mmCIF file of C-alpha atoms in Angstrom:
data_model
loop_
_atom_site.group_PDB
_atom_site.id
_atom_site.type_symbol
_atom_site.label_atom_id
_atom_site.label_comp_id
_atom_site.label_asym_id
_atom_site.label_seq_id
_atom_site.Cartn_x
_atom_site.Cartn_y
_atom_site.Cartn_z
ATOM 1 C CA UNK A 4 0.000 0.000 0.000
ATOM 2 C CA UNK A 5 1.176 3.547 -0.644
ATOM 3 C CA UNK A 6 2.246 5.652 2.648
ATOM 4 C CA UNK A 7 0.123 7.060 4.633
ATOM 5 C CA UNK A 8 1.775 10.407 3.968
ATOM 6 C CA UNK A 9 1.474 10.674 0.713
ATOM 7 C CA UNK A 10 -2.141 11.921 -0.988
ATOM 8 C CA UNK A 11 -3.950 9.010 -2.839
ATOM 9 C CA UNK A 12 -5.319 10.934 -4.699
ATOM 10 C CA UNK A 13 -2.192 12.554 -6.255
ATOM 11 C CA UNK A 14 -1.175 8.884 -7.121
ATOM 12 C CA UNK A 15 -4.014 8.115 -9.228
ATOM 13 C CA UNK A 16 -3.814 11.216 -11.139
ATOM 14 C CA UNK A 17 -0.560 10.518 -11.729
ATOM 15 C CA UNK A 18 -1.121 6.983 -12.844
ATOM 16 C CA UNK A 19 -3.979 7.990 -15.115
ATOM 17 C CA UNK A 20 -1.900 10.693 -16.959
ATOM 18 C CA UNK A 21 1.175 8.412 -17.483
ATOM 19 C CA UNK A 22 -1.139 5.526 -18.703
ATOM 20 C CA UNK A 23 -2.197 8.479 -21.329
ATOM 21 C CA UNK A 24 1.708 9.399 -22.146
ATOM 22 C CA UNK A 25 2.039 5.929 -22.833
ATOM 23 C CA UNK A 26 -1.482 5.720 -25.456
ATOM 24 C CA UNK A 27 -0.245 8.859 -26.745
ATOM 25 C CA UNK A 28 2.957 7.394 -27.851
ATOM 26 C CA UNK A 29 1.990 4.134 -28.963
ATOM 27 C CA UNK A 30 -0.695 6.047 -31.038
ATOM 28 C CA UNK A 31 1.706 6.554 -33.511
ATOM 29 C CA UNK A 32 2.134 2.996 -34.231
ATOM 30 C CA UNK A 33 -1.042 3.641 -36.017
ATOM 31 C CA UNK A 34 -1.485 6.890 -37.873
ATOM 32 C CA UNK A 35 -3.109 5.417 -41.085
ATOM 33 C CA UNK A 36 -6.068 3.859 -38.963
ATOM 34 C CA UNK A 37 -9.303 5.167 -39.090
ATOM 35 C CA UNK A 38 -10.286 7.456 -35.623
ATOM 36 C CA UNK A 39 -6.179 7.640 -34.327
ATOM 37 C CA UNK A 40 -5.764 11.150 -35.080
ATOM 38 C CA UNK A 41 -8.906 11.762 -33.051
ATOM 39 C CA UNK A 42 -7.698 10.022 -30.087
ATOM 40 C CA UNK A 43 -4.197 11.797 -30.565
ATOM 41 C CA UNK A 44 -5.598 15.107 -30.328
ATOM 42 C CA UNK A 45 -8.125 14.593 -27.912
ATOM 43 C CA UNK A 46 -5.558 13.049 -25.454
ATOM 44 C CA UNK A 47 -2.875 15.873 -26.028
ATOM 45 C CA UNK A 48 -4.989 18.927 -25.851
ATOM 46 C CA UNK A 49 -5.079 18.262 -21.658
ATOM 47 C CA UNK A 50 -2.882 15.618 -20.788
ATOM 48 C CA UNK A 51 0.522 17.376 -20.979
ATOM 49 C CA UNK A 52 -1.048 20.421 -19.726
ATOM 50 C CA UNK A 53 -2.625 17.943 -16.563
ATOM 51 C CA UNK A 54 0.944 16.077 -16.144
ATOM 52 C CA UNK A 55 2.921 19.926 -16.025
ATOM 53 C CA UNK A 56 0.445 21.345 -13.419
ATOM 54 C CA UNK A 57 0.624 18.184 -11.257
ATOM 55 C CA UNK A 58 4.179 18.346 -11.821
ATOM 56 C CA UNK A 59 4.042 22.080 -10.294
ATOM 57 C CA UNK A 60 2.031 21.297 -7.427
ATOM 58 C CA UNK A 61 5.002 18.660 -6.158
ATOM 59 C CA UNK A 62 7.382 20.828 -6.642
ATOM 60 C CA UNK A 63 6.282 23.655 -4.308
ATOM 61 C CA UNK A 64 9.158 22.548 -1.721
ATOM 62 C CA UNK A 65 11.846 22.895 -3.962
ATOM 63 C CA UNK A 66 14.476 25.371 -2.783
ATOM 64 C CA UNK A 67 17.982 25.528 -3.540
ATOM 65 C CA UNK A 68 19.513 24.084 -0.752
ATOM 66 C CA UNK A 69 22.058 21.170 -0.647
ATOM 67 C CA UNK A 70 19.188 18.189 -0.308
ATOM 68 C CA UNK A 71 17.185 19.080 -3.158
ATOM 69 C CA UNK A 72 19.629 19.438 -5.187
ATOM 70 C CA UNK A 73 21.254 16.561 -4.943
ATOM 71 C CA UNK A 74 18.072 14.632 -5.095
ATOM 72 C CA UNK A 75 17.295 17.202 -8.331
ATOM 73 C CA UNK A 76 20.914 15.333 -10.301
ATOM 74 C CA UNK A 77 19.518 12.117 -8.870
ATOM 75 C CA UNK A 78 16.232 12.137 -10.022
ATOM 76 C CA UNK A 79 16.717 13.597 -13.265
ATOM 77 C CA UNK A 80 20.061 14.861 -14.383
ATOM 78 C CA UNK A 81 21.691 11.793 -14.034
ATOM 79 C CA UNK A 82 18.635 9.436 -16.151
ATOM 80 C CA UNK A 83 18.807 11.814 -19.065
ATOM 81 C CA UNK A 84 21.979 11.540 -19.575
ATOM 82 C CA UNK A 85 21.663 7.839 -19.131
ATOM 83 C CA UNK A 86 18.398 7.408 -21.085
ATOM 84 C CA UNK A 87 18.759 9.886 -23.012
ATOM 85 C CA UNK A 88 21.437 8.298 -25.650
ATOM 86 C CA UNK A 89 20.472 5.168 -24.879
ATOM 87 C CA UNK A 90 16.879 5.523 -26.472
ATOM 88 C CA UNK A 91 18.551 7.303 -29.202
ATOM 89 C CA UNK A 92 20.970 4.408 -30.180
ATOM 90 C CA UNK A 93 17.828 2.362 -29.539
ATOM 91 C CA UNK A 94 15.815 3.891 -32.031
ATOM 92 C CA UNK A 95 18.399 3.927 -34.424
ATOM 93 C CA UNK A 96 19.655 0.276 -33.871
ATOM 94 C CA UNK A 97 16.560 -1.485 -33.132
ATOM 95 C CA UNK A 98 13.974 0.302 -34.244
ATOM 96 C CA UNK A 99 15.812 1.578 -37.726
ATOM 97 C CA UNK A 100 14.994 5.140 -37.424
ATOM 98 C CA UNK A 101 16.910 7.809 -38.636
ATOM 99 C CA UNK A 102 17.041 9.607 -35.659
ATOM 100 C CA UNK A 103 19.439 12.898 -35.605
ATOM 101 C CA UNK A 104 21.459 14.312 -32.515
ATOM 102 C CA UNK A 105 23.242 16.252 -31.421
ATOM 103 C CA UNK A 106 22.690 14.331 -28.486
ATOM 104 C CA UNK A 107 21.683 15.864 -25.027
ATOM 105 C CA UNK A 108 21.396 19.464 -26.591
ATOM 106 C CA UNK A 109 18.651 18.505 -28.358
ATOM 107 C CA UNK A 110 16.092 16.459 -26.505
ATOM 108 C CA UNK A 111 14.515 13.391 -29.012
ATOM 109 C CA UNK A 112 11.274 11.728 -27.960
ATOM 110 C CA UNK A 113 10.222 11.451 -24.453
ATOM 111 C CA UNK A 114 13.469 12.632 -22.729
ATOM 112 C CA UNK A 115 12.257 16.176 -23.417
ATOM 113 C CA UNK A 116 10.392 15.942 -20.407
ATOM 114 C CA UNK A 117 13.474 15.210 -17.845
ATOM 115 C CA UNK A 118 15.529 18.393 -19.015
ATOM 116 C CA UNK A 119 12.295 20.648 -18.986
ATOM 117 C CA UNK A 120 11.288 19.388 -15.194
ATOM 118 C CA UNK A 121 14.954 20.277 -14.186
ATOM 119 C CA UNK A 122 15.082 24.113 -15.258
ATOM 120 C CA UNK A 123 11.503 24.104 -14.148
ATOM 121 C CA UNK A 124 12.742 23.042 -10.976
ATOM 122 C CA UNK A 125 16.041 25.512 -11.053
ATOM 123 C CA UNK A 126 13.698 28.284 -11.334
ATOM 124 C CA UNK A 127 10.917 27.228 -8.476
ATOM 125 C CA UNK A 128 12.067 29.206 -5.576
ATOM 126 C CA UNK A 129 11.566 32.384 -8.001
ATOM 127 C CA UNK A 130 8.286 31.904 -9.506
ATOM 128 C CA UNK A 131 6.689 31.033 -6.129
ATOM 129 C CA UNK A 132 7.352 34.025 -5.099
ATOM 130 C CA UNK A 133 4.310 36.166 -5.882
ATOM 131 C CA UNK A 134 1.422 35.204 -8.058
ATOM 132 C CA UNK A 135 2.140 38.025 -10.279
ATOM 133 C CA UNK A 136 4.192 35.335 -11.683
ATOM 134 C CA UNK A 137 1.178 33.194 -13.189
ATOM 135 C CA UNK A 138 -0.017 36.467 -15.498
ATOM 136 C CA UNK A 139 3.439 36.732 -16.825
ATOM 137 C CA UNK A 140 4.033 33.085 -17.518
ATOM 138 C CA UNK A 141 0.768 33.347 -19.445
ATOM 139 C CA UNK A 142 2.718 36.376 -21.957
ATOM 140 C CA UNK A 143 5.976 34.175 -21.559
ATOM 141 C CA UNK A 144 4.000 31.203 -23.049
ATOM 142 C CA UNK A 145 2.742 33.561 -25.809
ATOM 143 C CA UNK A 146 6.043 34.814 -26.720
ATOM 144 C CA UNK A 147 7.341 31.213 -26.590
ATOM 145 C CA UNK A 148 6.128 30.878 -29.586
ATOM 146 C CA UNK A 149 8.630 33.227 -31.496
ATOM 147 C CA UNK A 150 11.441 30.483 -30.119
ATOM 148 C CA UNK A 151 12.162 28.363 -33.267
ATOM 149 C CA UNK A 152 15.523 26.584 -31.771
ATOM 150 C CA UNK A 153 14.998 23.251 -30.034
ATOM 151 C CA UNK A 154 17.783 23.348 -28.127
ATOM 152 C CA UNK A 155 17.165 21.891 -24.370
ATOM 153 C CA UNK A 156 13.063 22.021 -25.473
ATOM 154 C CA UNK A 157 13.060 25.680 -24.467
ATOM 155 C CA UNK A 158 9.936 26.383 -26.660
ATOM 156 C CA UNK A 159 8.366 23.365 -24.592
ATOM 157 C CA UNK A 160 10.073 24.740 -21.372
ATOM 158 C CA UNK A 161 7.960 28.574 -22.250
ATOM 159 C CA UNK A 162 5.248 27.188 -23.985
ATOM 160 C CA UNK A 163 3.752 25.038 -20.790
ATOM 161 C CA UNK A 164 5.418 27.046 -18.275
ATOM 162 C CA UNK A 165 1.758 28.587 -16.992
ATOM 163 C CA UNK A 166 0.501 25.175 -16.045
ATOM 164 C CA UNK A 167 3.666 24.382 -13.887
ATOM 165 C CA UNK A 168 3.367 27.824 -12.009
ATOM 166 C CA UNK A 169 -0.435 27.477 -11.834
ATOM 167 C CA UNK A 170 0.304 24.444 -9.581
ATOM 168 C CA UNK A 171 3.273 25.744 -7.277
ATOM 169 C CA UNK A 172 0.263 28.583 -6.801
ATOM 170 C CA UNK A 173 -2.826 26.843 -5.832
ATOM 171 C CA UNK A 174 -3.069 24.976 -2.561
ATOM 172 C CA UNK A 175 -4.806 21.559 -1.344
ATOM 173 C CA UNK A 176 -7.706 23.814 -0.246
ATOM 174 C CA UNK A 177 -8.081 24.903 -3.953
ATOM 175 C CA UNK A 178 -7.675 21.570 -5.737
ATOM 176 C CA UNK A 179 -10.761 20.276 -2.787
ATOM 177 C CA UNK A 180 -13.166 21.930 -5.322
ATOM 178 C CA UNK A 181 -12.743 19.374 -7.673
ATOM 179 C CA UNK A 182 -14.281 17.345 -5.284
ATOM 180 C CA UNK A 183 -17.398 19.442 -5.377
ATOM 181 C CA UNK A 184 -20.135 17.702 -7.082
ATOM 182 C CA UNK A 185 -21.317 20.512 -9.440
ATOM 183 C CA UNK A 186 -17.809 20.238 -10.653
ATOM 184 C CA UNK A 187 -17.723 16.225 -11.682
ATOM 185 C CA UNK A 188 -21.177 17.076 -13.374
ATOM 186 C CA UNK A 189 -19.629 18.779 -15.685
ATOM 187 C CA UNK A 190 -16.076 17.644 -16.203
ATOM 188 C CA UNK A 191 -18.425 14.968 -17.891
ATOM 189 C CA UNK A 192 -19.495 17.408 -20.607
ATOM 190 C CA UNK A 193 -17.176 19.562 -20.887
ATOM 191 C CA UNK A 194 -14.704 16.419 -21.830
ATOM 192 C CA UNK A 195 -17.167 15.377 -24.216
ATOM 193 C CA UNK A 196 -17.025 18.981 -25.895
ATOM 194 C CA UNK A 197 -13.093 18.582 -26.024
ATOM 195 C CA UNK A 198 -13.366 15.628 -27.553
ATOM 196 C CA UNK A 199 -15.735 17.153 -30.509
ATOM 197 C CA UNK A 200 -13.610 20.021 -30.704
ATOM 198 C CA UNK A 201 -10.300 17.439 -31.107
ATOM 199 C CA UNK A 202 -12.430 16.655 -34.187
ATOM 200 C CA UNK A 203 -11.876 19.402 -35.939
ATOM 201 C CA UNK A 204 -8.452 20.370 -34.666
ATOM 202 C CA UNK A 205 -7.072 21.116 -37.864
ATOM 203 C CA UNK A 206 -10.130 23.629 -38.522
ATOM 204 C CA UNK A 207 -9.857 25.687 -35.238
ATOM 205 C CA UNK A 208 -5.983 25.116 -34.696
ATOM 206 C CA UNK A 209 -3.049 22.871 -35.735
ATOM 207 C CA UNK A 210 -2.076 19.875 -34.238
ATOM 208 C CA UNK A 211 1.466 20.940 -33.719
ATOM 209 C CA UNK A 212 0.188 23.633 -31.326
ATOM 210 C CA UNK A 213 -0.367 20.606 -28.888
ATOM 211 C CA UNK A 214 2.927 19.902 -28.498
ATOM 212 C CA UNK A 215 4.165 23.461 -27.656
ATOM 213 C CA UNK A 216 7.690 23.236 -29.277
ATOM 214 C CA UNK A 217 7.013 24.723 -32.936
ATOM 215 C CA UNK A 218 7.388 28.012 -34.035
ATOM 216 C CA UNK A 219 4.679 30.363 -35.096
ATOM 217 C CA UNK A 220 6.393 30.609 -38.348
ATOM 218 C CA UNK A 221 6.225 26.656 -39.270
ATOM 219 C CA UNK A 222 2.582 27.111 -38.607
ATOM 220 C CA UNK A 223 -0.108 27.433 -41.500
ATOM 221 C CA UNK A 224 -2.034 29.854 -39.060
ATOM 222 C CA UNK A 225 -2.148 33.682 -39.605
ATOM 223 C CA UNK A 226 0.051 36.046 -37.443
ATOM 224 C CA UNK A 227 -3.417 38.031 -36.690
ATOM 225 C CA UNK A 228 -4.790 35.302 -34.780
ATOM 226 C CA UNK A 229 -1.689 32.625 -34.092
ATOM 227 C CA UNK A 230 -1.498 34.420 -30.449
ATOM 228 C CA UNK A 231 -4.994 34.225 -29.701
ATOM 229 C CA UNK A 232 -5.339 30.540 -31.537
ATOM 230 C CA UNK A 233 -2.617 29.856 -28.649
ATOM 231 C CA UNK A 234 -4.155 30.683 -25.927
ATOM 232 C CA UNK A 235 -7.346 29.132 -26.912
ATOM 233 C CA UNK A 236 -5.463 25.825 -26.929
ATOM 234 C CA UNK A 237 -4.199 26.842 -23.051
ATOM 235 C CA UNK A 238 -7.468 27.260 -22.113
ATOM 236 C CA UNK A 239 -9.005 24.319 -23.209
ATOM 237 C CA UNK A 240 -6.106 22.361 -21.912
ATOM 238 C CA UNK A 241 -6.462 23.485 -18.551
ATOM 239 C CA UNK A 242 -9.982 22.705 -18.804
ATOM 240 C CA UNK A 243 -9.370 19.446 -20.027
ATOM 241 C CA UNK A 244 -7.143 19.095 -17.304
ATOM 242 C CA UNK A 245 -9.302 19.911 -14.210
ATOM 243 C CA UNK A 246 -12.008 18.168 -15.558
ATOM 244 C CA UNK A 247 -10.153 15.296 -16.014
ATOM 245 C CA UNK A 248 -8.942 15.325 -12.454
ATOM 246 C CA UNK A 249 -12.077 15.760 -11.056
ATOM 247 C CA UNK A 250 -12.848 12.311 -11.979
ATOM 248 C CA UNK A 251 -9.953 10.656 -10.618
ATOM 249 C CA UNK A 252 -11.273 8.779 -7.340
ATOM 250 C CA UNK A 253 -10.124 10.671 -3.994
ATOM 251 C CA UNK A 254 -9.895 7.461 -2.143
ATOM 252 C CA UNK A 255 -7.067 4.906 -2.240
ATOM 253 C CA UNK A 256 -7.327 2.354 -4.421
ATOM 254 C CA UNK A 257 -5.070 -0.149 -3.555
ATOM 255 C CA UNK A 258 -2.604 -1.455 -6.308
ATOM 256 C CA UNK A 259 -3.771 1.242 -9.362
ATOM 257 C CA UNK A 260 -2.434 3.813 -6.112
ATOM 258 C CA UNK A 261 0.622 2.127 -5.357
ATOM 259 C CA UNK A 262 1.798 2.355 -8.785
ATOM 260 C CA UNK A 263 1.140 5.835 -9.257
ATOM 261 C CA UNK A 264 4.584 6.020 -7.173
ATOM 262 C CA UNK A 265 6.232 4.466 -10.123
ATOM 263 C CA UNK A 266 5.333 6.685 -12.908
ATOM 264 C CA UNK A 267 8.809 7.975 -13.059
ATOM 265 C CA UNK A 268 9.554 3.621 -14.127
ATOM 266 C CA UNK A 269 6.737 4.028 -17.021
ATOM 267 C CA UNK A 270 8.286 6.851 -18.140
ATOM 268 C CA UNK A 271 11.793 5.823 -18.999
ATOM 269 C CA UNK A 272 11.096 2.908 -19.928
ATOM 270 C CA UNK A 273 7.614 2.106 -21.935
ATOM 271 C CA UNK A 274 8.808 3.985 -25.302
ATOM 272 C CA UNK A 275 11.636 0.712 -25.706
ATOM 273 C CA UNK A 276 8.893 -1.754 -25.650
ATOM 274 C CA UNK A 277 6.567 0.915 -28.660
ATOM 275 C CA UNK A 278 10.166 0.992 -30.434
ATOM 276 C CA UNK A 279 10.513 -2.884 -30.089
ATOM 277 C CA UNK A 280 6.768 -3.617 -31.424
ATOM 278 C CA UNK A 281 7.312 -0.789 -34.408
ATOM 279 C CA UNK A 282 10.309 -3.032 -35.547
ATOM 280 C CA UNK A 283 8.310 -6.365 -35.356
ATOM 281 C CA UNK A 284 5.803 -4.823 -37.876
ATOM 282 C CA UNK A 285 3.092 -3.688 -35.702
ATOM 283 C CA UNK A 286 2.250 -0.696 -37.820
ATOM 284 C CA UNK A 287 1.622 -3.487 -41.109
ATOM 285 C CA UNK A 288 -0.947 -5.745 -39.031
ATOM 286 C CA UNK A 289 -2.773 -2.546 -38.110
ATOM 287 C CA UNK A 290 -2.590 -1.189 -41.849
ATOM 288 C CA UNK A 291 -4.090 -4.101 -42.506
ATOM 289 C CA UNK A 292 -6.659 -4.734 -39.701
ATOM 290 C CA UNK A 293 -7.214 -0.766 -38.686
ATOM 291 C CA UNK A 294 -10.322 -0.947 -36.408
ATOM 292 C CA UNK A 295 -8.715 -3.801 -34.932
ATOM 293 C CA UNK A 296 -5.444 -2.839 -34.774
ATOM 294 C CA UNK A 297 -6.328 0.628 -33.281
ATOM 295 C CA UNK A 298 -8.265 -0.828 -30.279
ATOM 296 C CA UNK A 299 -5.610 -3.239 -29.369
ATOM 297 C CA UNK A 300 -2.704 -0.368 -29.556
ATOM 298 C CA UNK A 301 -4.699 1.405 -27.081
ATOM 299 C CA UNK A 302 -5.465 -1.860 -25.045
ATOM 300 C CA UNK A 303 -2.134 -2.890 -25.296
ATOM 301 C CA UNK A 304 -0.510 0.583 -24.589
ATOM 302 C CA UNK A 305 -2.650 0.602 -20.790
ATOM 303 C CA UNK A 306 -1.384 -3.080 -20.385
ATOM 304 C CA UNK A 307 1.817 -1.610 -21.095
ATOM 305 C CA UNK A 308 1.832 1.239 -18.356
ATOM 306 C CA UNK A 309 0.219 -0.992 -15.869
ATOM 307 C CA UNK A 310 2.899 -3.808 -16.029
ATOM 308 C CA UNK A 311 5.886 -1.509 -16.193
ATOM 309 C CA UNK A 312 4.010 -0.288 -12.751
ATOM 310 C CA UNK A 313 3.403 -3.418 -11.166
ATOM 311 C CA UNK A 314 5.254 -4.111 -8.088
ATOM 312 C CA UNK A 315 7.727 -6.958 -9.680
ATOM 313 C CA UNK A 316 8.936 -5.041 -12.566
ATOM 314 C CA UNK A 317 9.259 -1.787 -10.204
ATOM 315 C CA UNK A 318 11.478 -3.478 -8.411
ATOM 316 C CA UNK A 319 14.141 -4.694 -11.136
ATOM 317 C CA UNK A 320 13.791 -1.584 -12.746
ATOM 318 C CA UNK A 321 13.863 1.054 -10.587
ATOM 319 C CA UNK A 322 17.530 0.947 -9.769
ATOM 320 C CA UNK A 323 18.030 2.102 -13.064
ATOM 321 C CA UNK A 324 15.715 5.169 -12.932
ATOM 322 C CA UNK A 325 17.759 6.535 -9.692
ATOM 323 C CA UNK A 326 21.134 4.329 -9.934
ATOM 324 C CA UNK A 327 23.180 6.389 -7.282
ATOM 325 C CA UNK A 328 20.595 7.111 -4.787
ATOM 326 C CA UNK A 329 19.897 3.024 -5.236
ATOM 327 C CA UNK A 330 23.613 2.496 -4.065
ATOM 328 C CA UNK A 331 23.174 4.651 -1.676
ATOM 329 C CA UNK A 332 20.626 3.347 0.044
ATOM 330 C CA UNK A 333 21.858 -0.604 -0.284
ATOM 331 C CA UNK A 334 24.871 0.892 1.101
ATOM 332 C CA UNK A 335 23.417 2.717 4.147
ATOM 333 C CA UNK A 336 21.216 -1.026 4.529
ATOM 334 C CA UNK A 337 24.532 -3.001 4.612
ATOM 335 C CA UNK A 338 25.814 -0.517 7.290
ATOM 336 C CA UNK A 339 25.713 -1.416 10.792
ATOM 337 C CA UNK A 340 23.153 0.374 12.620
ATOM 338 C CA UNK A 341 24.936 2.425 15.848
ATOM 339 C CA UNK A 342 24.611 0.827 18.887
ATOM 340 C CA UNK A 343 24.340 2.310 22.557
ATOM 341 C CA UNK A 344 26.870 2.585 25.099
#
């Protein structure tokens, strides 16, 4: 069972939105199938936005002092620069992709993510400051847009920054409205309209405005409106997002819970098994069988984020996520304990 410290609630969230980065992914084993670039767009406009402000709201200890930021290169400096080439080399070696570096400069693929989180987290203690820093992150965001280098995802790192500041601002007694029941009423709808509105993304928006790393000029969209087409897309993420949340049982519940602690193991690790099933022809059979073959992606992608989250596999593969603080903590176990005069 998960601590008794930690909020259950936060745990399911978490495992909900990593089973999506996981879908999300895998969706692109099937881009020629009937009803994938529905799913892909409905899933993206809130998801990312959800996992950044949940991402905020743990961070809201983060200082720079000694502890934090060692656990900061343990957590996440160190596994991008493990993970980091070797998805790369996977990609290119198993998966026969042609996959460009330079390597670590430019983030490939899900190790964006790691880099981002770390200058998020350099930068805590400043925007936590005053709430005058949420309206500013919103015209930082905006601006972000203008950014059309890649290097260390900072488009990504502007472009979502208002959802991570949004949730070092808002406090448990905020986020206990979701609770209310006029709220789950209509996170019901209001999901429902995102998902008609993911139907016609390409008429309202462009699907690369999801992702928050491409320029305004690689986008077909006007300059008159590309600002306010962006924020639209904010504000129907963070929608998306809340109502999502809303829906995600308060209580504990049991095993789903316990592997929300391991989302950090799903992460790292779930886009070699997509890369291994690309190379064994996965995108053919569902070519060939679309309906079919788009059902069990999804299917298989959940399996996927559940098993990498299960207790057994946690436990081989976790060292690998945090290798030093592992040692360190088999080598404070193998230390005798001090003993009393």
């Amino acid at each position: 069972m998960a601590p008794p410290s930690r909020d259950p609630w936060l745990d399911n969230v978490k495992m909900v939105l990593v089973t999506l980065v996981v879908v999300g992914h895998a969706i692109g084993l099937v881009e020629a199938t009937q009803g994938s670039h529905w799913v892909y767009d409905f899933i993206y406009l809130w998801h990312i936005p959800a996992f950044v402000f949940v991402s905020g709201y743990l961070s809201k200890s983060f200082e720079w002092d000694r502890r934090r930021l060692k656990s900061l290169v343990y957590t996440l400096a160190i596994p991008y620069l493990l993970f980091e080439p070797a998805l790369f080399y996977f990609r290119r070696g198993v998966a026969d992709e042609d996959v460009q570096g330079p390597l670590w400069l430019v983030p490939h693929w899900t190790m964006w993510y790691l880099i981002v989180l770390l200058m998020w987290r350099l930068v805590t203690p400043i925007l936590k400051r005053h709430w005058l820093f949420l309206p500013l992150s919103v015209i930082v965001s905006l601006l972000g847009g203008l950014w059309n280098d890649d290097s260390l995802m900072i488009p990504r790192f502007l472009g979502l920054l208002p959802f991570f500041v949004l949730g070092l601002h808002l406090k448990p007694r905020h986020l206990a409205h979701l609770d209310d029941v006029w709220v789950k009423v209509a996170a019901v709808p209001m999901l429902v309209g995102i998902g008609v509105m993911a139907l016609y993304t390409d008429t309202w928006a462009e699907t690369a405005l999801l992702w928050y790393d491409t320029g305004y000029e690689d986008i077909p969209i006007s300059n008159e409106i590309v600002f306010q087409t962006r924020l639209t897309v904010m504000m129907v993420g963070l929608l998306g997002a809340f109502a999502a949340m809303a829906l995600v049982p308060r209580r504990n519940l049991g095993w789903f819970t316990t592997m929300g602690t391991a989302t950090m193991v799903v992460y790292l690790f779930h886009g070699f098994v997509i890369k291994t099933v690309k190379a064994l022809g996965w995108p053919d059979f569902t070519a060939a069988h679309p309906t079919l073959g788009l059902v069990l992606t999804i299917v298989g992608a959940v399996a996927l984020a559940l098993l990498l989250a299960s207790p057994p596999v946690r436990r081989v593969l976790e060292p690998f996520t945090n290798p030093l603080g592992w040692l360190e903590a088999r080598r404070a176990r193998r230390s005798p304990a001090p003993t009393s005069a």
